[in-house]
mmCIF file of C-alpha atoms in Angstrom:
data_model
loop_
_atom_site.group_PDB
_atom_site.id
_atom_site.type_symbol
_atom_site.label_atom_id
_atom_site.label_comp_id
_atom_site.label_asym_id
_atom_site.label_seq_id
_atom_site.Cartn_x
_atom_site.Cartn_y
_atom_site.Cartn_z
ATOM 1 C CA MET A 1 61.317 107.664 67.948
ATOM 2 C CA ASN A 2 62.455 105.165 70.569
ATOM 3 C CA ILE A 3 62.363 102.038 68.410
ATOM 4 C CA PRO A 4 62.911 99.469 71.200
ATOM 5 C CA GLN A 5 60.015 100.953 73.185
ATOM 6 C CA THR A 6 57.783 101.136 70.108
ATOM 7 C CA ILE A 7 58.320 97.539 69.021
ATOM 8 C CA THR A 8 57.888 96.355 72.619
ATOM 9 C CA GLU A 9 54.493 98.041 72.751
ATOM 10 C CA ILE A 10 53.476 96.629 69.352
ATOM 11 C CA PHE A 11 54.620 93.170 70.429
ATOM 12 C CA GLN A 12 52.504 93.392 73.594
ATOM 13 C CA GLN A 13 49.446 94.472 71.582
ATOM 14 C CA LYS A 14 49.949 91.823 68.901
ATOM 15 C CA PHE A 15 50.838 88.791 70.997
ATOM 16 C CA GLY A 16 49.359 89.624 74.402
ATOM 17 C CA HIS A 17 52.570 89.438 76.409
ATOM 18 C CA ALA A 18 55.929 91.193 76.668
ATOM 19 C CA PRO A 19 58.839 90.063 74.477
ATOM 20 C CA ALA A 20 61.554 87.987 76.086
ATOM 21 C CA ARG A 21 64.456 89.760 74.394
ATOM 22 C CA ILE A 22 65.401 92.728 72.217
ATOM 23 C CA VAL A 23 68.401 92.680 69.890
ATOM 24 C CA ARG A 24 69.879 95.179 67.474
ATOM 25 C CA ALA A 25 72.229 95.077 64.492
ATOM 26 C CA PRO A 26 73.659 98.217 62.887
ATOM 27 C CA GLY A 27 73.881 99.427 59.339
ATOM 28 C CA ARG A 28 77.240 100.444 57.969
ATOM 29 C CA VAL A 29 78.972 103.049 55.888
ATOM 30 C CA ASN A 30 82.156 102.448 53.932
ATOM 31 C CA LEU A 31 84.676 105.264 54.317
ATOM 32 C CA LEU A 32 87.198 104.016 51.780
ATOM 33 C CA SER A 33 87.799 101.057 49.437
ATOM 34 C CA GLU A 34 84.672 100.845 47.281
ATOM 35 C CA HIS A 35 84.141 97.988 44.795
ATOM 36 C CA VAL A 36 87.256 96.156 45.915
ATOM 37 C CA ASP A 37 85.696 93.430 48.062
ATOM 38 C CA TYR A 38 85.038 91.121 45.101
ATOM 39 C CA ASN A 39 88.605 91.759 43.927
ATOM 40 C CA ASP A 40 90.057 90.291 47.163
ATOM 41 C CA GLY A 41 90.996 93.758 48.417
ATOM 42 C CA LEU A 42 90.962 95.553 51.756
ATOM 43 C CA VAL A 43 87.820 97.400 52.842
ATOM 44 C CA MET A 44 87.356 100.064 55.503
ATOM 45 C CA PRO A 45 83.740 100.160 56.741
ATOM 46 C CA VAL A 46 82.306 101.375 60.020
ATOM 47 C CA ALA A 47 79.142 100.241 61.785
ATOM 48 C CA ILE A 48 76.841 103.212 62.437
ATOM 49 C CA ASP A 49 74.416 104.058 65.224
ATOM 50 C CA ARG A 50 71.385 103.326 63.061
ATOM 51 C CA ALA A 51 70.121 99.800 63.342
ATOM 52 C CA THR A 52 67.458 97.129 62.988
ATOM 53 C CA TYR A 53 65.790 96.183 66.283
ATOM 54 C CA ILE A 54 63.830 92.995 67.015
ATOM 55 C CA ALA A 55 61.558 92.300 69.985
ATOM 56 C CA PHE A 56 60.938 88.552 70.162
ATOM 57 C CA SER A 57 59.967 85.529 72.213
ATOM 58 C CA PRO A 58 60.151 81.784 71.587
ATOM 59 C CA LYS A 59 56.879 80.241 70.455
ATOM 60 C CA ASP A 60 55.842 76.642 70.927
ATOM 61 C CA ALA A 61 53.996 76.572 67.605
ATOM 62 C CA PRO A 62 54.533 75.069 64.146
ATOM 63 C CA GLN A 63 55.410 78.417 62.544
ATOM 64 C CA THR A 64 57.355 81.626 63.058
ATOM 65 C CA ALA A 65 55.358 84.876 63.056
ATOM 66 C CA LEU A 66 57.000 88.129 61.954
ATOM 67 C CA VAL A 67 55.638 91.658 62.083
ATOM 68 C CA ALA A 68 57.528 94.248 60.012
ATOM 69 C CA THR A 69 56.403 97.597 61.376
ATOM 70 C CA ASP A 70 58.186 99.546 58.621
ATOM 71 C CA PHE A 71 55.962 97.834 56.039
ATOM 72 C CA ALA A 72 52.884 97.441 58.257
ATOM 73 C CA GLU A 73 52.858 93.787 57.199
ATOM 74 C CA GLU A 74 53.199 90.385 58.790
ATOM 75 C CA SER A 75 54.444 87.066 57.503
ATOM 76 C CA PHE A 76 54.649 83.458 58.619
ATOM 77 C CA PHE A 77 56.870 80.540 57.694
ATOM 78 C CA THR A 78 57.578 77.041 58.903
ATOM 79 C CA LEU A 79 61.125 75.954 59.644
ATOM 80 C CA THR A 80 60.559 72.620 57.913
ATOM 81 C CA ASN A 81 59.649 74.169 54.565
ATOM 82 C CA LEU A 82 62.039 77.111 54.246
ATOM 83 C CA SER A 83 63.432 76.139 50.855
ATOM 84 C CA ALA A 84 59.986 76.562 49.252
ATOM 85 C CA LYS A 85 59.923 80.288 50.204
ATOM 86 C CA LEU A 86 56.201 79.950 50.897
ATOM 87 C CA GLN A 87 53.979 80.901 53.797
ATOM 88 C CA PRO A 88 51.821 78.192 55.411
ATOM 89 C CA ASP A 89 48.900 79.164 53.132
ATOM 90 C CA ASN A 90 51.177 78.544 50.105
ATOM 91 C CA SER A 91 51.397 82.236 49.217
ATOM 92 C CA PRO A 92 54.913 83.502 48.421
ATOM 93 C CA LEU A 93 56.974 85.021 51.199
ATOM 94 C CA PRO A 94 56.989 88.828 50.938
ATOM 95 C CA GLU A 95 60.331 90.137 49.705
ATOM 96 C CA TRP A 96 61.218 91.595 53.102
ATOM 97 C CA ALA A 97 60.517 88.258 54.830
ATOM 98 C CA LYS A 98 63.078 86.449 52.679
ATOM 99 C CA TYR A 99 65.874 88.036 54.694
ATOM 100 C CA PRO A 100 64.927 86.553 58.097
ATOM 101 C CA ALA A 101 63.715 83.338 56.441
ATOM 102 C CA GLY A 102 67.022 83.124 54.573
ATOM 103 C CA VAL A 103 68.951 83.427 57.821
ATOM 104 C CA ALA A 104 66.863 80.616 59.344
ATOM 105 C CA TRP A 105 67.525 78.513 56.235
ATOM 106 C CA SER A 106 71.269 79.225 56.366
ATOM 107 C CA LEU A 107 71.430 78.300 60.051
ATOM 108 C CA THR A 108 69.581 75.025 59.536
ATOM 109 C CA GLU A 109 71.927 74.207 56.644
ATOM 110 C CA LYS A 110 74.732 74.418 59.219
ATOM 111 C CA ASN A 111 72.766 72.048 61.489
ATOM 112 C CA LEU A 112 72.249 74.739 64.115
ATOM 113 C CA PRO A 113 68.977 74.507 66.075
ATOM 114 C CA VAL A 114 66.480 77.198 65.075
ATOM 115 C CA LYS A 115 63.369 77.696 67.192
ATOM 116 C CA ASN A 116 60.080 79.217 66.110
ATOM 117 C CA MET A 117 59.530 82.721 67.389
ATOM 118 C CA GLN A 118 57.154 85.633 67.522
ATOM 119 C CA ALA A 119 58.951 88.796 66.449
ATOM 120 C CA VAL A 120 58.313 92.462 65.789
ATOM 121 C CA PHE A 121 61.061 94.424 64.090
ATOM 122 C CA ALA A 122 61.790 97.919 62.834
ATOM 123 C CA SER A 123 64.787 99.838 61.553
ATOM 124 C CA ASP A 124 66.073 103.371 61.245
ATOM 125 C CA VAL A 125 68.614 102.371 58.581
ATOM 126 C CA PRO A 126 67.318 103.962 55.356
ATOM 127 C CA ARG A 127 66.448 101.337 52.744
ATOM 128 C CA GLY A 128 68.070 101.533 49.324
ATOM 129 C CA ALA A 129 70.548 104.184 50.442
ATOM 130 C CA GLY A 130 73.677 102.017 50.406
ATOM 131 C CA LEU A 131 73.850 101.694 54.203
ATOM 132 C CA SER A 132 73.295 97.922 54.370
ATOM 133 C CA SER A 133 69.772 97.834 55.740
ATOM 134 C CA SER A 134 69.392 94.220 54.566
ATOM 135 C CA ALA A 135 72.564 93.078 56.333
ATOM 136 C CA SER A 136 71.355 94.697 59.568
ATOM 137 C CA VAL A 137 68.087 92.724 59.326
ATOM 138 C CA GLU A 138 69.996 89.501 58.705
ATOM 139 C CA LEU A 139 72.410 89.960 61.602
ATOM 140 C CA ALA A 140 69.660 90.961 64.013
ATOM 141 C CA PHE A 141 67.738 87.764 63.256
ATOM 142 C CA ALA A 142 70.894 85.666 63.443
ATOM 143 C CA VAL A 143 71.564 87.012 66.944
ATOM 144 C CA ALA A 144 67.917 86.447 67.901
ATOM 145 C CA TRP A 145 68.019 82.785 66.859
ATOM 146 C CA MET A 146 71.398 82.326 68.526
ATOM 147 C CA THR A 147 69.897 83.711 71.743
ATOM 148 C CA LEU A 148 66.898 81.356 71.522
ATOM 149 C CA GLY A 149 68.964 78.338 70.502
ATOM 150 C CA GLY A 150 71.572 78.590 73.241
ATOM 151 C CA TRP A 151 74.463 78.041 70.821
ATOM 152 C CA LYS A 152 77.337 80.436 70.206
ATOM 153 C CA LEU A 153 79.130 81.570 67.062
ATOM 154 C CA SER A 154 81.724 84.287 66.594
ATOM 155 C CA PRO A 155 80.633 87.545 64.947
ATOM 156 C CA MET A 156 82.504 86.622 61.759
ATOM 157 C CA GLU A 157 80.825 83.193 61.645
ATOM 158 C CA LEU A 158 77.432 84.889 61.959
ATOM 159 C CA ALA A 159 78.398 87.301 59.177
ATOM 160 C CA LEU A 160 79.289 84.426 56.842
ATOM 161 C CA ILE A 161 76.003 82.652 57.572
ATOM 162 C CA CYS A 162 74.086 85.854 56.794
ATOM 163 C CA GLN A 163 76.067 86.454 53.602
ATOM 164 C CA ARG A 164 75.170 82.934 52.493
ATOM 165 C CA ALA A 165 71.503 83.685 53.205
ATOM 166 C CA GLU A 166 71.616 86.765 50.981
ATOM 167 C CA ASN A 167 73.607 85.016 48.221
ATOM 168 C CA LYS A 168 71.826 81.666 48.080
ATOM 169 C CA TYR A 169 68.340 82.364 49.481
ATOM 170 C CA VAL A 170 67.528 85.988 48.656
ATOM 171 C CA GLY A 171 69.590 85.827 45.461
ATOM 172 C CA VAL A 172 71.800 88.905 45.868
ATOM 173 C CA ASN A 173 75.448 88.198 45.056
ATOM 174 C CA CYS A 174 76.943 90.515 47.706
ATOM 175 C CA GLY A 175 80.408 90.298 49.201
ATOM 176 C CA ILE A 176 81.079 89.846 52.915
ATOM 177 C CA MET A 177 81.670 93.511 53.824
ATOM 178 C CA ASP A 178 78.111 94.512 54.790
ATOM 179 C CA GLN A 179 77.447 91.550 57.075
ATOM 180 C CA PHE A 180 80.968 91.782 58.509
ATOM 181 C CA ALA A 181 80.574 95.421 59.509
ATOM 182 C CA SER A 182 77.158 94.821 61.088
ATOM 183 C CA ALA A 183 78.470 91.839 63.044
ATOM 184 C CA CYS A 184 81.925 93.055 64.029
ATOM 185 C CA GLY A 185 81.516 96.812 64.523
ATOM 186 C CA VAL A 186 83.348 98.452 67.427
ATOM 187 C CA LYS A 187 82.272 101.715 69.014
ATOM 188 C CA ASN A 188 84.435 104.678 67.958
ATOM 189 C CA LYS A 189 86.543 102.515 65.622
ATOM 190 C CA LEU A 190 86.907 101.931 61.916
ATOM 191 C CA LEU A 191 87.270 98.370 60.662
ATOM 192 C CA LEU A 192 89.837 97.044 58.207
ATOM 193 C CA LEU A 193 88.908 93.726 56.587
ATOM 194 C CA ASP A 194 91.064 91.633 54.279
ATOM 195 C CA CYS A 195 88.438 90.167 51.949
ATOM 196 C CA ARG A 196 90.776 87.321 50.951
ATOM 197 C CA SER A 197 91.870 86.029 54.350
ATOM 198 C CA LEU A 198 88.921 87.466 56.357
ATOM 199 C CA GLU A 199 91.422 88.756 58.913
ATOM 200 C CA TYR A 200 90.423 92.090 60.361
ATOM 201 C CA GLN A 201 91.508 94.781 62.788
ATOM 202 C CA THR A 202 90.205 98.038 64.188
ATOM 203 C CA LEU A 203 91.638 101.440 63.354
ATOM 204 C CA PRO A 204 91.398 104.662 65.352
ATOM 205 C CA LEU A 205 88.842 107.307 64.459
ATOM 206 C CA PRO A 206 89.655 110.721 65.966
ATOM 207 C CA LYS A 207 87.249 111.679 68.750
ATOM 208 C CA ASP A 208 86.640 115.172 67.391
ATOM 209 C CA VAL A 209 85.356 113.874 64.038
ATOM 210 C CA ALA A 210 81.746 112.996 63.156
ATOM 211 C CA ILE A 211 80.515 110.814 60.306
ATOM 212 C CA VAL A 212 77.905 112.644 58.255
ATOM 213 C CA ILE A 213 75.819 110.658 55.800
ATOM 214 C CA ALA A 214 73.972 112.687 53.192
ATOM 215 C CA ASP A 215 71.195 110.879 51.341
ATOM 216 C CA THR A 216 70.721 112.335 47.860
ATOM 217 C CA SER A 217 67.125 110.971 47.798
ATOM 218 C CA MET A 218 68.076 109.244 44.535
ATOM 219 C CA ARG A 219 67.447 105.549 45.019
ATOM 220 C CA ARG A 220 70.088 103.271 43.652
ATOM 221 C CA GLU A 221 69.563 102.153 40.095
ATOM 222 C CA LEU A 222 72.519 99.781 39.933
ATOM 223 C CA THR A 223 71.096 97.186 37.633
ATOM 224 C CA THR A 224 72.302 93.625 37.773
ATOM 225 C CA SER A 225 73.755 94.032 34.307
ATOM 226 C CA GLU A 226 75.805 97.131 35.260
ATOM 227 C CA TYR A 227 77.159 95.455 38.383
ATOM 228 C CA ASN A 228 77.960 92.252 36.524
ATOM 229 C CA ASN A 229 79.622 94.191 33.694
ATOM 230 C CA ARG A 230 82.022 95.813 36.120
ATOM 231 C CA ARG A 231 82.811 92.527 37.807
ATOM 232 C CA ALA A 232 83.377 90.994 34.377
ATOM 233 C CA ASP A 233 85.716 93.839 33.406
ATOM 234 C CA CYS A 234 87.773 93.261 36.547
ATOM 235 C CA GLU A 235 87.965 89.541 35.777
ATOM 236 C CA GLU A 236 88.933 90.273 32.166
ATOM 237 C CA ALA A 237 91.734 92.556 33.357
ATOM 238 C CA VAL A 238 93.073 89.767 35.549
ATOM 239 C CA ARG A 239 92.907 87.281 32.661
ATOM 240 C CA ILE A 240 94.935 89.557 30.388
ATOM 241 C CA ILE A 241 97.446 90.586 33.062
ATOM 242 C CA GLN A 242 98.038 86.926 33.970
ATOM 243 C CA LYS A 243 99.743 86.473 30.578
ATOM 244 C CA ASP A 244 102.567 88.647 31.929
ATOM 245 C CA LEU A 245 102.123 88.001 35.640
ATOM 246 C CA PRO A 246 100.915 84.405 36.035
ATOM 247 C CA ASP A 247 100.847 84.558 39.857
ATOM 248 C CA VAL A 248 98.089 87.183 39.829
ATOM 249 C CA LYS A 249 94.821 85.731 41.170
ATOM 250 C CA ALA A 250 92.839 88.982 41.493
ATOM 251 C CA LEU A 251 93.367 92.707 41.015
ATOM 252 C CA ARG A 252 94.453 92.709 44.676
ATOM 253 C CA ASP A 253 97.725 91.172 43.448
ATOM 254 C CA VAL A 254 98.507 93.902 40.887
ATOM 255 C CA SER A 255 100.625 96.856 42.006
ATOM 256 C CA VAL A 256 99.967 100.309 40.579
ATOM 257 C CA GLU A 257 103.403 100.157 38.933
ATOM 258 C CA ASN A 258 102.676 96.860 37.184
ATOM 259 C CA PHE A 259 99.205 98.004 36.191
ATOM 260 C CA ASN A 260 100.579 101.145 34.571
ATOM 261 C CA ARG A 261 103.159 99.036 32.727
ATOM 262 C CA LEU A 262 100.519 96.675 31.320
ATOM 263 C CA ALA A 263 97.533 99.023 31.007
ATOM 264 C CA GLN A 264 97.913 99.519 27.254
ATOM 265 C CA LYS A 265 97.188 95.806 26.748
ATOM 266 C CA LEU A 266 93.673 96.206 28.198
ATOM 267 C CA PRO A 267 90.558 97.333 26.308
ATOM 268 C CA ALA A 268 89.757 100.965 27.172
ATOM 269 C CA GLN A 269 86.708 100.280 29.367
ATOM 270 C CA VAL A 270 88.380 97.361 31.132
ATOM 271 C CA GLU A 271 91.432 99.534 31.806
ATOM 272 C CA LYS A 272 89.344 102.323 33.367
ATOM 273 C CA HIS A 273 87.335 100.060 35.617
ATOM 274 C CA ALA A 274 90.323 97.998 36.720
ATOM 275 C CA ARG A 275 92.404 101.125 37.342
ATOM 276 C CA HIS A 276 89.935 102.277 39.985
ATOM 277 C CA VAL A 277 90.243 98.980 41.838
ATOM 278 C CA VAL A 278 94.047 98.823 41.725
ATOM 279 C CA GLU A 279 94.479 102.434 42.819
ATOM 280 C CA GLU A 280 91.742 102.159 45.470
ATOM 281 C CA ILE A 281 93.469 99.183 47.096
ATOM 282 C CA GLU A 282 96.704 101.182 47.125
ATOM 283 C CA ARG A 283 94.866 104.144 48.713
ATOM 284 C CA THR A 284 93.491 101.875 51.421
ATOM 285 C CA ASN A 285 96.957 100.497 52.203
ATOM 286 C CA ARG A 286 98.247 104.063 52.607
ATOM 287 C CA ALA A 287 95.265 104.968 54.771
ATOM 288 C CA VAL A 288 96.165 102.460 57.488
ATOM 289 C CA LYS A 289 99.325 104.299 58.534
ATOM 290 C CA ILE A 290 97.632 107.672 58.059
ATOM 291 C CA LEU A 291 94.915 106.695 60.548
ATOM 292 C CA HIS A 292 97.435 105.322 63.040
ATOM 293 C CA ASP A 293 99.231 108.670 62.761
ATOM 294 C CA GLY A 294 95.937 110.463 63.466
ATOM 295 C CA ASP A 295 96.231 112.507 60.265
ATOM 296 C CA ILE A 296 92.569 112.982 59.430
ATOM 297 C CA VAL A 297 93.381 115.712 56.879
ATOM 298 C CA ARG A 298 95.349 113.285 54.697
ATOM 299 C CA PHE A 299 92.703 110.597 55.165
ATOM 300 C CA GLY A 300 90.038 113.035 53.987
ATOM 301 C CA LYS A 301 92.047 113.741 50.854
ATOM 302 C CA LEU A 302 92.047 109.997 50.110
ATOM 303 C CA MET A 303 88.232 110.027 50.400
ATOM 304 C CA ASN A 304 88.072 112.867 47.875
ATOM 305 C CA GLU A 305 90.390 110.950 45.524
ATOM 306 C CA CYS A 306 88.160 107.889 45.904
ATOM 307 C CA HIS A 307 85.091 109.830 44.799
ATOM 308 C CA ALA A 308 86.872 111.161 41.730
ATOM 309 C CA SER A 309 87.989 107.635 40.845
ATOM 310 C CA LEU A 310 84.491 106.201 41.239
ATOM 311 C CA ARG A 311 83.172 109.008 39.052
ATOM 312 C CA ASP A 312 85.824 109.075 36.333
ATOM 313 C CA TYR A 313 87.219 105.530 36.218
ATOM 314 C CA PHE A 314 84.643 103.128 37.659
ATOM 315 C CA GLU A 315 81.742 105.225 36.364
ATOM 316 C CA VAL A 316 79.207 104.536 39.103
ATOM 317 C CA SER A 317 78.403 108.094 40.147
ATOM 318 C CA ILE A 318 75.466 110.238 39.041
ATOM 319 C CA PRO A 319 75.080 114.045 38.931
ATOM 320 C CA GLU A 320 73.295 114.198 42.295
ATOM 321 C CA LEU A 321 76.095 112.276 44.038
ATOM 322 C CA ASP A 322 78.696 114.501 42.387
ATOM 323 C CA THR A 323 76.809 117.613 43.468
ATOM 324 C CA MET A 324 76.494 116.407 47.066
ATOM 325 C CA ALA A 325 80.172 115.445 47.262
ATOM 326 C CA ARG A 326 81.330 118.726 45.683
ATOM 327 C CA ILE A 327 79.287 120.849 48.074
ATOM 328 C CA ALA A 328 80.391 118.813 51.102
ATOM 329 C CA GLN A 329 84.064 119.036 50.145
ATOM 330 C CA SER A 330 83.783 122.837 49.873
ATOM 331 C CA LEU A 331 82.294 123.473 53.321
ATOM 332 C CA PRO A 332 84.233 124.473 56.464
ATOM 333 C CA GLY A 333 85.083 121.556 58.728
ATOM 334 C CA CYS A 334 84.843 118.852 56.051
ATOM 335 C CA TYR A 335 87.954 116.681 55.769
ATOM 336 C CA GLY A 336 86.680 114.540 52.900
ATOM 337 C CA ALA A 337 83.511 113.298 51.200
ATOM 338 C CA ARG A 338 82.697 110.576 48.701
ATOM 339 C CA LEU A 339 79.837 108.493 47.420
ATOM 340 C CA THR A 340 79.439 105.375 49.520
ATOM 341 C CA GLY A 341 77.976 102.039 48.536
ATOM 342 C CA ALA A 342 77.480 100.607 45.087
ATOM 343 C CA GLY A 343 76.775 103.941 43.409
ATOM 344 C CA PHE A 344 74.105 105.084 40.909
ATOM 345 C CA GLY A 345 72.262 106.771 43.798
ATOM 346 C CA GLY A 346 72.208 106.607 47.565
ATOM 347 C CA CYS A 347 74.474 108.527 49.890
ATOM 348 C CA VAL A 348 77.628 110.558 50.279
ATOM 349 C CA ALA A 349 79.724 109.968 53.409
ATOM 350 C CA ALA A 350 81.734 112.823 54.884
ATOM 351 C CA LEU A 351 84.109 113.194 57.812
ATOM 352 C CA VAL A 352 83.487 116.508 59.562
ATOM 353 C CA ALA A 353 84.981 118.286 62.557
ATOM 354 C CA ARG A 354 82.502 118.050 65.437
ATOM 355 C CA ASP A 355 82.574 121.776 66.120
ATOM 356 C CA HIS A 356 81.381 122.397 62.544
ATOM 357 C CA VAL A 357 78.964 119.511 62.138
ATOM 358 C CA GLU A 358 75.626 121.232 62.809
ATOM 359 C CA ALA A 359 76.379 124.172 60.527
ATOM 360 C CA PHE A 360 77.836 121.780 57.947
ATOM 361 C CA ALA A 361 74.705 119.622 57.881
ATOM 362 C CA LYS A 362 72.378 122.617 57.462
ATOM 363 C CA LYS A 363 74.454 124.288 54.749
ATOM 364 C CA LEU A 364 74.904 120.995 52.863
ATOM 365 C CA ALA A 365 71.163 120.313 52.867
ATOM 366 C CA ASP A 366 70.275 123.871 51.844
ATOM 367 C CA ASP A 367 72.804 124.103 49.025
ATOM 368 C CA TYR A 368 72.026 120.640 47.661
ATOM 369 C CA GLU A 369 68.291 121.344 47.598
ATOM 370 C CA SER A 370 68.913 124.718 45.972
ATOM 371 C CA GLU A 371 70.954 123.130 43.168
ATOM 372 C CA THR A 372 68.930 119.965 42.557
ATOM 373 C CA ARG A 373 65.416 120.787 43.796
ATOM 374 C CA ARG A 374 65.621 117.553 45.794
ATOM 375 C CA HIS A 375 65.282 117.399 49.571
ATOM 376 C CA PRO A 376 68.108 115.392 51.147
ATOM 377 C CA GLU A 377 68.207 113.600 54.468
ATOM 378 C CA ILE A 378 71.326 114.295 56.538
ATOM 379 C CA TYR A 379 72.358 111.877 59.292
ATOM 380 C CA ILE A 380 75.020 112.708 61.867
ATOM 381 C CA CYS A 381 76.398 109.347 62.965
ATOM 382 C CA GLU A 382 78.967 107.704 65.198
ATOM 383 C CA ALA A 383 80.839 104.438 64.948
ATOM 384 C CA SER A 384 78.802 101.746 66.689
ATOM 385 C CA ASP A 385 79.237 98.325 68.254
ATOM 386 C CA GLY A 386 78.135 95.349 66.182
ATOM 387 C CA ALA A 387 75.046 93.152 66.535
ATOM 388 C CA GLY A 388 73.978 92.028 69.981
ATOM 389 C CA GLU A 389 71.341 91.948 72.687
ATOM 390 C CA ILE A 390 70.398 95.313 74.160
ATOM 391 C CA SER A 391 67.715 94.459 76.700
ATOM 392 C CA LYS A 392 65.964 91.692 78.587
ATOM 393 C CA VAL A 393 62.260 91.939 79.303
ATOM 394 C CA PHE A 394 60.533 89.449 81.590
#
């Protein structure tokens, strides 16, 4: 489906005229460094060529009108009453509408002019699969309002505004990685973000390698309590380690050597969960030189190690993710595969030689379905540019 064409046609039917602009913002997949962003670590995501698209025009009216084609629903809100999270008829905003409304709220909190609009949007980023569909919606609307308002922010500034919308308005306590990747993606490049300083750089991705994302069809069941328990365990590890190493502010500051020396002082569960984070940050540091050297075989091995760590130490995998990763790792052309995202469902990401990718995707899907009786979705992706305008329609 050609999403820009489809939403343009729906916009014309709904509002009686063509949209003024179309923007897009990509989803993302994380290739290494999982669950380290809230420990001040380094993360290695990549924006993918699946995205949220918005067709929109300014509207001289007291309210913004949104049409979400993926839900076959529409919603309205006024810019003067965003904090109430209500539509003009006093009914609650639908859950999906809180993401664009939250971005509008976050922008107005920064005293940036936000104009009412008519908008139709759709996405081919799978929801609930760990590919940051919500961040892609947020960034697309941020770019749309920036286009209408005539002001300019850097991609990282837009990412921070969208993260604030998700944290403070939607109520999801996410880190910056998802919004960062959607905003700052670069075609054919990986990203390396320091979650403490917010400094970032691009890293080379070999041209003969494809990113394959395999959706287990198991929707994430990462409950708030499970997520918070793991964050609390990381914080508890820091508190205990600080008794010996008072300069430690986060697990980012703990070397593998020091962790091994002090590990026996930690409760068993805290030790396991913290070990994943410490070793994952060390893996990511090693990966930087490996990628600059173009050694995709060694990088793939780090991905495999990451999956084992998430399974055995951080304990966020499930049998379906383990099955998908195991099959992927065994197939010709696969350099490495691991669960991606928060865990407890969602997707496995694999790096695969391009000359094997079609056969790999078919064999992976067939073998996974044979073992689990679940039909997976397999997406062959490329690294994509970040959020921006793709077309002008007058």
